Amino acid sequence: MIEATVSAAPQPILRADYRGPSFFIDRVDLRFELGEDLSRVHATLSLRRADGVPDDAPLVLDGEALKLLHLALDGRTLGADDYALTATTLTIPGRGLAAAFELRSVVEIRPQDNTELSGLYRSSGNFCTQCEAEGFRRITYFLDRPDVMARYSVTLEAERARYPVLLANGNRVAAGELADGRHFARWDDPFPKPSYLFALVAGDLRCLPGEFTTRSGRAVRLEIWVEPENIDRCEHALRSLIKSMRWDEQAFGREYDLDIYMIVAVNDFNMGAMENKGLNIFNAKYVLARPDTATDDDYQAIEQVIAHEYFHNWSGNRVTCRDWFQLTLKEGLTVLRDRLFSRDMRSAAVARISEVLGLRTAQFAEDRGPMAHPIRPESYIEMNNFYTTTVYEKGAEVIGMLRLLLGPDGFRRGMDLYFDRHDGQAVTCDDFLAAMADASGRDLAQFSRWYSQVGTPIVRARGEHDPDARTFTLTLEQAPPHGRHDAALLHIPIAVGLLAPAADGARALPLQLADEPAPGATTRVLELRAANQRFTFVGVDAPPAASLLRGFSAPVELEVPRSDDELALLMASDPDPFSRWDAGQELGRRALLRLADDAAAGRPLALDPRFVAACARVLADPHLDGSLKALALTLPGERILGQHQEVVAVDELHTARQFAVRALAEALREPLQALYAATAPGPYSIEPAEVDRRRLRNLALGYLVALGEPQTVALAQAQFAAADNMSDAQEALACLIDHGGPARDAALAAFHGRWCGDPLVLDKWFALQAMSSHADTLARVLELATHPDFNLGNPNRARALLGTFGARNQFHFHSRCGRGYALLADKVIELDPHNASMAARLVAAFNPWRRFDAARQQAMRAQLERIAGQPGLSRAVHEIVARALAPV
Ligand SMILES: [Zn+2]
């Protein structure tokens, strides 16, 4: 009799368990025989035992989904008795191994069947790779960990007709013909790198070439590779690359190191883009742009992602991570670098506000859910689950705080020291902090707690004015995040300013603390290090309005008792554009939460006239640019509003926000109409002033169409029909979808008819419908999930429909009937056996389930349990679901 076996729950890997490798690999020689049914990988590894490792320590190589054909040690073929194979390892006993030796292997793999899109796979008939975090082990047996860095030489062999282009990392050193219509190319990468940065591409691709001369005068060839039909959509990507290369030289003194830099766009990609040394592989979404196919946001995202991957050449590739717990070392730092770049390329204020909006919407929610973790996680089951907004965005905020504390020059000295000290090494977050501390002379011991801290800290502030002493005392207090009590005291920079009410609004006061001889600047950074600290400003005649957390100087929730009048003053006059926007958001949030309460209690709804008046002032302000105005006049989203409730009131929040949009539109109808008429589009241009104008005009259109009147709907129809660019077309279409009826159906049909052959644009068609506020959205999403153009196996399409719906449509996804939940769970179960990492991303939509009412909690819990009960569930989905269901 055989006992029924229950597969053991996957065990977490702990940061505390890190051990250095027992062996290093100095050189790797790879030869790929690429074929239609199967491919062969010949690997020759030069290995050596690490110092201090005993002679009998076995060599354990990682390997997954590989068929081993041949294995030889120093030229001697090994038999089956000489090694042991499991589903994930190849072990050679230590006794037979010299201190240094050569291991040759031949394995067979099947890239055409690789639906996980990890390792070597096919996309649109081409071969490509994705190896971060642990995909290289699906290509050959290897020590697949980032602290093993080797020099690679790679030969690709394939049929010339199908795969005329053969690319790999480094410089191309040879190419030529082989028998039977096949050809080869050999690439050498002179820089040692971890296996996760390995890449190859083979396919029928076209190239947009460019050139960049580095500051030391070296010419670098630039190549953007795409499918032939997309060759007219690469210029923006090339321009963005050139800007990034120049900026990194100017801002950080970092120069590119190889003779060639290549970017390849592929259609099937789990992530955004990948920084493989010299050969970036990108989701096509972050490369391809033409005015009629890409929005202004797409253009900016492309510029930023290209910059991000380029900047990794230093922060990630030249200096890499010792282990995956250190992911934020390269990601938090590189996100900060791409943000600084973006702020230099366009309006810094608009960029900063967008960063904070993203952080508050997604990262703050993650901090309050079952996946809450420090920017340097302590454990994981599946590393792919930790490419999170916490590691990336909060990680960038932490390094941004460091920059604020050290000043731009001190930070730059720290960066220079970090790169000098660790070039060519795999290091840790502690090494980074040590370089910053050594270069600046600052003690960062307390600051380093940000790396282990879980959740969003709360900072409470209150101010007291003493008219006799003419002082203003600000008391700052740090409190643990919601639901946590174990938080250590952090080192938190709080940027503040004080505004004195004046006849024409407010005046910024030069700030002088009690122990200082003279007043200084109008903004200063206070360092909160204790549980409670008091800061007394002198020379303050009248009670000021305190502008706190300027520029969002720390990733905290700020609680400060302020009257609506004080907020209205800050919204109208704060010279810090972030704080000005933030005051408006808080004022709007208060008004909307009151409306939601009124809706819950069945009271009649009326939008606070003070808020309406404040919005009217913003709209009329001649000094604000269009993008800032559009941000200021966009009401807080339902997901952000829900974070400020004990139990998310899904329906009431929706009612309140819809009501407020219409009420604002009615109150501001005339200025909005005038604005819309006055900003009629000229010829399309991507210049910032034109982007600002389009943003503001489309904001006005959104409000006007929300009135639901035939003449305002006609504006959207006319804009949709006449648009020569995707920004205007998409915004008009979004308005029409929200409006519904025949206008919507006609626009959707026209859009589909024009773009059904264009995957990236068709993704927009799915996403816009999935995020609509219209009453029948859920029914339409259910229908779209069976649409012939829907393809669960393509990550972009799955994200467009299901990712958008689950993460960006609180009202309809959380529909009481539970059909939204069932749809998502069905698709997670369907996708998991094919692409576990995408399935894990989708299932995360259930993470906030405990924040909702009992009926919704029960419905979501039932779906989570149904998923958990699936036989053969992947580690990736298991980890997310198990954490979600774990008792709190
Ligand atoms: Zn990155």
CSV table of N, CA, C and O in Angstrom, one decimal, residues 636-706:
chain,number,residue,atom,x,y,z
A,636,PRO,N,-9.0,62.8,-5.3
A,636,PRO,CA,-8.3,61.6,-4.8
A,636,PRO,C,-9.1,60.4,-5.3
A,636,PRO,O,-10.4,60.4,-5.3
A,637,GLY,N,-8.4,59.3,-5.7
A,637,GLY,CA,-9.1,58.1,-6.2
A,637,GLY,C,-9.7,57.3,-5.1
A,637,GLY,O,-9.4,57.5,-3.9
A,638,GLU,N,-10.6,56.4,-5.5
A,638,GLU,CA,-11.4,55.6,-4.5
A,638,GLU,C,-10.4,54.7,-3.7
A,638,GLU,O,-10.7,54.5,-2.5
A,639,ARG,N,-9.3,54.2,-4.3
A,639,ARG,CA,-8.4,53.4,-3.5
A,639,ARG,C,-7.7,54.1,-2.4
A,639,ARG,O,-7.5,53.7,-1.3
A,640,ILE,N,-7.3,55.4,-2.7
A,640,ILE,CA,-6.7,56.2,-1.7
A,640,ILE,C,-7.7,56.6,-0.6
A,640,ILE,O,-7.4,56.5,0.6
A,641,LEU,N,-8.9,56.9,-1.0
A,641,LEU,CA,-9.9,57.3,0.0
A,641,LEU,C,-10.2,56.1,0.9
A,641,LEU,O,-10.3,56.3,2.1
A,642,GLY,N,-10.2,54.9,0.3
A,642,GLY,CA,-10.5,53.7,1.2
A,642,GLY,C,-9.4,53.5,2.2
A,642,GLY,O,-9.7,53.0,3.3
A,643,GLN,N,-8.2,53.9,1.9
A,643,GLN,CA,-7.1,53.7,2.9
A,643,GLN,C,-7.4,54.6,4.2
A,643,GLN,O,-6.8,54.3,5.2
A,644,HIS,N,-8.2,55.6,4.1
A,644,HIS,CA,-8.5,56.4,5.2
A,644,HIS,C,-9.8,56.0,5.9
A,644,HIS,O,-10.3,56.8,6.7
A,645,GLN,N,-10.3,54.8,5.6
A,645,GLN,CA,-11.5,54.3,6.4
A,645,GLN,C,-11.1,53.1,7.1
A,645,GLN,O,-10.2,52.3,6.7
A,646,GLU,N,-11.8,52.8,8.2
A,646,GLU,CA,-11.5,51.6,9.0
A,646,GLU,C,-11.9,50.4,8.1
A,646,GLU,O,-11.2,49.4,8.0
A,647,VAL,N,-13.1,50.5,7.5
A,647,VAL,CA,-13.6,49.4,6.6
A,647,VAL,C,-13.9,50.2,5.3
A,647,VAL,O,-14.6,51.2,5.3
A,648,VAL,N,-13.3,49.7,4.2
A,648,VAL,CA,-13.5,50.4,2.9
A,648,VAL,C,-15.0,50.4,2.5
A,648,VAL,O,-15.5,49.3,2.3
A,649,ALA,N,-15.6,51.5,2.4
A,649,ALA,CA,-17.0,51.6,2.1
A,649,ALA,C,-17.1,51.7,0.5
A,649,ALA,O,-17.2,52.8,0.0
A,650,VAL,N,-16.9,50.6,-0.1
A,650,VAL,CA,-16.8,50.5,-1.6
A,650,VAL,C,-17.9,51.4,-2.3
A,650,VAL,O,-17.6,52.2,-3.1
A,651,ASP,N,-19.1,51.1,-2.0
A,651,ASP,CA,-20.2,51.7,-2.8
A,651,ASP,C,-20.4,53.2,-2.5
A,651,ASP,O,-20.5,54.0,-3.3
A,652,GLU,N,-20.3,53.5,-1.2
A,652,GLU,CA,-20.4,54.9,-0.8
A,652,GLU,C,-19.3,55.8,-1.3
A,652,GLU,O,-19.5,56.9,-1.7
A,653,LEU,N,-18.1,55.2,-1.3
A,653,LEU,CA,-17.0,56.0,-1.9
A,653,LEU,C,-17.2,56.3,-3.4
A,653,LEU,O,-16.9,57.4,-3.9
A,654,HIS,N,-17.7,55.3,-4.1
A,654,HIS,CA,-18.0,55.4,-5.5
A,654,HIS,C,-19.1,56.5,-5.7
A,654,HIS,O,-18.9,57.4,-6.5
A,655,THR,N,-20.1,56.4,-5.0
A,655,THR,CA,-21.2,57.3,-5.1
A,655,THR,C,-20.7,58.7,-4.8
A,655,THR,O,-21.0,59.7,-5.5
A,656,ALA,N,-19.9,58.9,-3.7
A,656,ALA,CA,-19.4,60.2,-3.3
A,656,ALA,C,-18.5,60.8,-4.4
A,656,ALA,O,-18.7,61.9,-4.8
A,657,ARG,N,-17.6,60.0,-5.0
A,657,ARG,CA,-16.7,60.5,-5.9
A,657,ARG,C,-17.4,60.9,-7.2
A,657,ARG,O,-17.1,61.9,-7.8
A,658,GLN,N,-18.3,60.0,-7.7
A,658,GLN,CA,-19.1,60.3,-8.9
A,658,GLN,C,-19.9,61.6,-8.7
A,658,GLN,O,-19.9,62.5,-9.6
A,659,PHE,N,-20.5,61.7,-7.5
A,659,PHE,CA,-21.3,62.9,-7.2
A,659,PHE,C,-20.4,64.2,-7.3
A,659,PHE,O,-20.7,65.2,-7.8
A,660,ALA,N,-19.2,64.0,-6.6
A,660,ALA,CA,-18.3,65.2,-6.5
A,660,ALA,C,-17.8,65.6,-7.9
A,660,ALA,O,-17.7,66.8,-8.2
A,661,VAL,N,-17.5,64.7,-8.8
A,661,VAL,CA,-17.1,65.0,-10.1
A,661,VAL,C,-18.2,65.8,-10.8
A,661,VAL,O,-17.9,66.9,-11.4
A,662,ARG,N,-19.4,65.3,-10.7
A,662,ARG,CA,-20.5,66.1,-11.4
A,662,ARG,C,-20.7,67.4,-10.8
A,662,ARG,O,-21.0,68.4,-11.5
A,663,ALA,N,-20.6,67.5,-9.5
A,663,ALA,CA,-20.9,68.8,-8.8
A,663,ALA,C,-19.8,69.8,-9.2
A,663,ALA,O,-20.1,71.0,-9.4
A,664,LEU,N,-18.6,69.3,-9.2
A,664,LEU,CA,-17.5,70.3,-9.6
A,664,LEU,C,-17.7,70.7,-11.1
A,664,LEU,O,-17.5,71.9,-11.4
A,665,ALA,N,-18.1,69.7,-11.9
A,665,ALA,CA,-18.3,70.1,-13.3
A,665,ALA,C,-19.4,71.1,-13.5
A,665,ALA,O,-19.3,72.0,-14.3
A,666,GLU,N,-20.5,71.0,-12.7
A,666,GLU,CA,-21.6,71.9,-12.8
A,666,GLU,C,-21.1,73.3,-12.3
A,666,GLU,O,-21.4,74.3,-12.9
A,667,ALA,N,-20.4,73.3,-11.2
A,667,ALA,CA,-20.0,74.6,-10.6
A,667,ALA,C,-19.0,75.3,-11.5
A,667,ALA,O,-18.9,76.5,-11.5
A,668,LEU,N,-18.1,74.5,-12.2
A,668,LEU,CA,-17.0,75.1,-13.0
A,668,LEU,C,-17.3,75.0,-14.5
A,668,LEU,O,-16.4,75.2,-15.3
A,669,ARG,N,-18.6,74.8,-14.8
A,669,ARG,CA,-18.9,74.5,-16.2
A,669,ARG,C,-18.3,75.6,-17.1
A,669,ARG,O,-17.7,75.3,-18.1
A,670,GLU,N,-18.6,76.9,-16.8
A,670,GLU,CA,-18.2,78.0,-17.7
A,670,GLU,C,-16.7,78.0,-17.9
A,670,GLU,O,-16.2,78.0,-19.1
A,671,PRO,N,-15.9,78.1,-16.8
A,671,PRO,CA,-14.4,78.1,-17.0
A,671,PRO,C,-13.9,76.9,-17.7
A,671,PRO,O,-13.0,77.0,-18.5
A,672,LEU,N,-14.5,75.7,-17.4
A,672,LEU,CA,-14.1,74.5,-18.1
A,672,LEU,C,-14.3,74.5,-19.6
A,672,LEU,O,-13.5,74.2,-20.4
A,673,GLN,N,-15.5,75.0,-19.9
A,673,GLN,CA,-15.9,75.1,-21.4
A,673,GLN,C,-15.0,76.1,-22.1
A,673,GLN,O,-14.5,75.8,-23.2
A,674,ALA,N,-14.7,77.2,-21.4
A,674,ALA,CA,-13.8,78.2,-22.0
A,674,ALA,C,-12.4,77.7,-22.2
A,674,ALA,O,-11.8,77.9,-23.2
A,675,LEU,N,-12.0,77.0,-21.2
A,675,LEU,CA,-10.6,76.4,-21.2
A,675,LEU,C,-10.6,75.4,-22.4
A,675,LEU,O,-9.6,75.4,-23.2
A,676,TYR,N,-11.6,74.5,-22.5
A,676,TYR,CA,-11.6,73.5,-23.5
A,676,TYR,C,-11.5,74.2,-24.9
A,676,TYR,O,-10.7,73.8,-25.8
A,677,ALA,N,-12.3,75.2,-25.1
A,677,ALA,CA,-12.4,75.9,-26.4
A,677,ALA,C,-11.0,76.6,-26.7
A,677,ALA,O,-10.6,76.6,-27.8
A,678,ALA,N,-10.4,77.2,-25.6
A,678,ALA,CA,-9.2,78.0,-25.8
A,678,ALA,C,-8.0,77.1,-26.1
A,678,ALA,O,-6.9,77.7,-26.4
A,679,THR,N,-8.0,75.8,-25.8
A,679,THR,CA,-6.8,75.0,-25.9
A,679,THR,C,-7.0,74.0,-27.1
A,679,THR,O,-6.4,72.9,-27.0
A,680,ALA,N,-7.7,74.4,-28.1
A,680,ALA,CA,-7.8,73.6,-29.3
A,680,ALA,C,-6.5,73.1,-29.8
A,680,ALA,O,-5.5,73.9,-29.8
A,681,PRO,N,-6.3,71.9,-30.2
A,681,PRO,CA,-5.0,71.3,-30.5
A,681,PRO,C,-4.5,71.9,-31.8
A,681,PRO,O,-5.2,72.1,-32.8
A,682,GLY,N,-3.2,72.2,-31.8
A,682,GLY,CA,-2.5,72.5,-33.1
A,682,GLY,C,-1.8,71.2,-33.5
A,682,GLY,O,-2.2,70.1,-33.1
A,683,PRO,N,-0.8,71.3,-34.4
A,683,PRO,CA,-0.1,70.1,-34.8
A,683,PRO,C,0.5,69.4,-33.6
A,683,PRO,O,1.0,70.1,-32.7
A,684,TYR,N,0.6,68.1,-33.6
A,684,TYR,CA,1.1,67.4,-32.4
A,684,TYR,C,2.5,67.6,-32.2
A,684,TYR,O,3.3,67.7,-33.1
A,685,SER,N,2.9,67.8,-30.9
A,685,SER,CA,4.3,67.8,-30.5
A,685,SER,C,4.4,67.3,-29.1
A,685,SER,O,3.5,67.4,-28.3
A,686,ILE,N,5.6,66.7,-28.8
A,686,ILE,CA,5.8,66.1,-27.5
A,686,ILE,C,6.5,67.1,-26.6
A,686,ILE,O,6.8,66.7,-25.4
A,687,GLU,N,6.6,68.3,-27.0
A,687,GLU,CA,7.2,69.3,-26.1
A,687,GLU,C,6.4,69.5,-24.9
A,687,GLU,O,5.2,69.4,-24.9
A,688,PRO,N,7.1,69.7,-23.7
A,688,PRO,CA,6.4,69.8,-22.4
A,688,PRO,C,5.2,70.8,-22.4
A,688,PRO,O,4.2,70.5,-21.8
A,689,ALA,N,5.4,71.9,-23.1
A,689,ALA,CA,4.3,72.9,-23.0
A,689,ALA,C,3.0,72.3,-23.7
A,689,ALA,O,1.9,72.5,-23.3
A,690,GLU,N,3.2,71.5,-24.8
A,690,GLU,CA,2.1,70.9,-25.5
A,690,GLU,C,1.5,69.7,-24.6
A,690,GLU,O,0.3,69.5,-24.6
A,691,VAL,N,2.4,69.0,-23.9
A,691,VAL,CA,1.9,67.9,-23.0
A,691,VAL,C,1.0,68.6,-22.0
A,691,VAL,O,-0.1,68.1,-21.7
A,692,ASP,N,1.5,69.7,-21.4
A,692,ASP,CA,0.7,70.4,-20.3
A,692,ASP,C,-0.7,70.8,-20.9
A,692,ASP,O,-1.7,70.6,-20.2
A,693,ARG,N,-0.7,71.3,-22.1
A,693,ARG,CA,-1.9,71.8,-22.7
A,693,ARG,C,-2.9,70.6,-22.9
A,693,ARG,O,-4.1,70.7,-22.6
A,694,ARG,N,-2.4,69.5,-23.4
A,694,ARG,CA,-3.2,68.4,-23.6
A,694,ARG,C,-3.8,67.8,-22.3
A,694,ARG,O,-4.9,67.5,-22.2
A,695,ARG,N,-2.9,67.8,-21.3
A,695,ARG,CA,-3.4,67.3,-20.0
A,695,ARG,C,-4.6,68.1,-19.4
A,695,ARG,O,-5.6,67.6,-19.0
A,696,LEU,N,-4.4,69.4,-19.5
A,696,LEU,CA,-5.4,70.3,-18.9
A,696,LEU,C,-6.7,70.2,-19.7
A,696,LEU,O,-7.8,70.1,-19.2
A,697,ARG,N,-6.5,70.2,-21.0
A,697,ARG,CA,-7.7,70.1,-21.9
A,697,ARG,C,-8.5,68.8,-21.7
A,697,ARG,O,-9.7,68.8,-21.6
A,698,ASN,N,-7.7,67.7,-21.5
A,698,ASN,CA,-8.4,66.5,-21.3
A,698,ASN,C,-9.0,66.4,-20.0
A,698,ASN,O,-10.0,65.7,-19.8
A,699,LEU,N,-8.4,67.0,-19.0
A,699,LEU,CA,-9.1,67.1,-17.7
A,699,LEU,C,-10.4,67.8,-17.8
A,699,LEU,O,-11.4,67.3,-17.3
A,700,ALA,N,-10.4,68.9,-18.5
A,700,ALA,CA,-11.7,69.7,-18.7
A,700,ALA,C,-12.7,68.8,-19.4
A,700,ALA,O,-13.9,68.8,-19.1
A,701,LEU,N,-12.2,68.1,-20.5
A,701,LEU,CA,-13.2,67.2,-21.2
A,701,LEU,C,-13.8,66.2,-20.3
A,701,LEU,O,-15.0,65.9,-20.3
A,702,GLY,N,-13.0,65.6,-19.4
A,702,GLY,CA,-13.5,64.6,-18.5
A,702,GLY,C,-14.6,65.1,-17.6
A,702,GLY,O,-15.7,64.5,-17.5
A,703,TYR,N,-14.4,66.3,-17.1
A,703,TYR,CA,-15.5,66.9,-16.2
A,703,TYR,C,-16.7,67.2,-17.1
A,703,TYR,O,-17.8,66.9,-16.6
A,704,LEU,N,-16.5,67.8,-18.2
A,704,LEU,CA,-17.7,68.2,-19.0
A,704,LEU,C,-18.5,67.0,-19.5
A,704,LEU,O,-19.7,67.0,-19.4
A,705,VAL,N,-17.8,65.9,-19.9
A,705,VAL,CA,-18.6,64.7,-20.3
A,705,VAL,C,-19.3,64.1,-19.1
A,705,VAL,O,-20.4,63.5,-19.2
A,706,ALA,N,-18.7,64.2,-17.9
A,706,ALA,CA,-19.4,63.7,-16.7
A,706,ALA,C,-20.7,64.3,-16.5
A,706,ALA,O,-21.6,63.8,-15.8
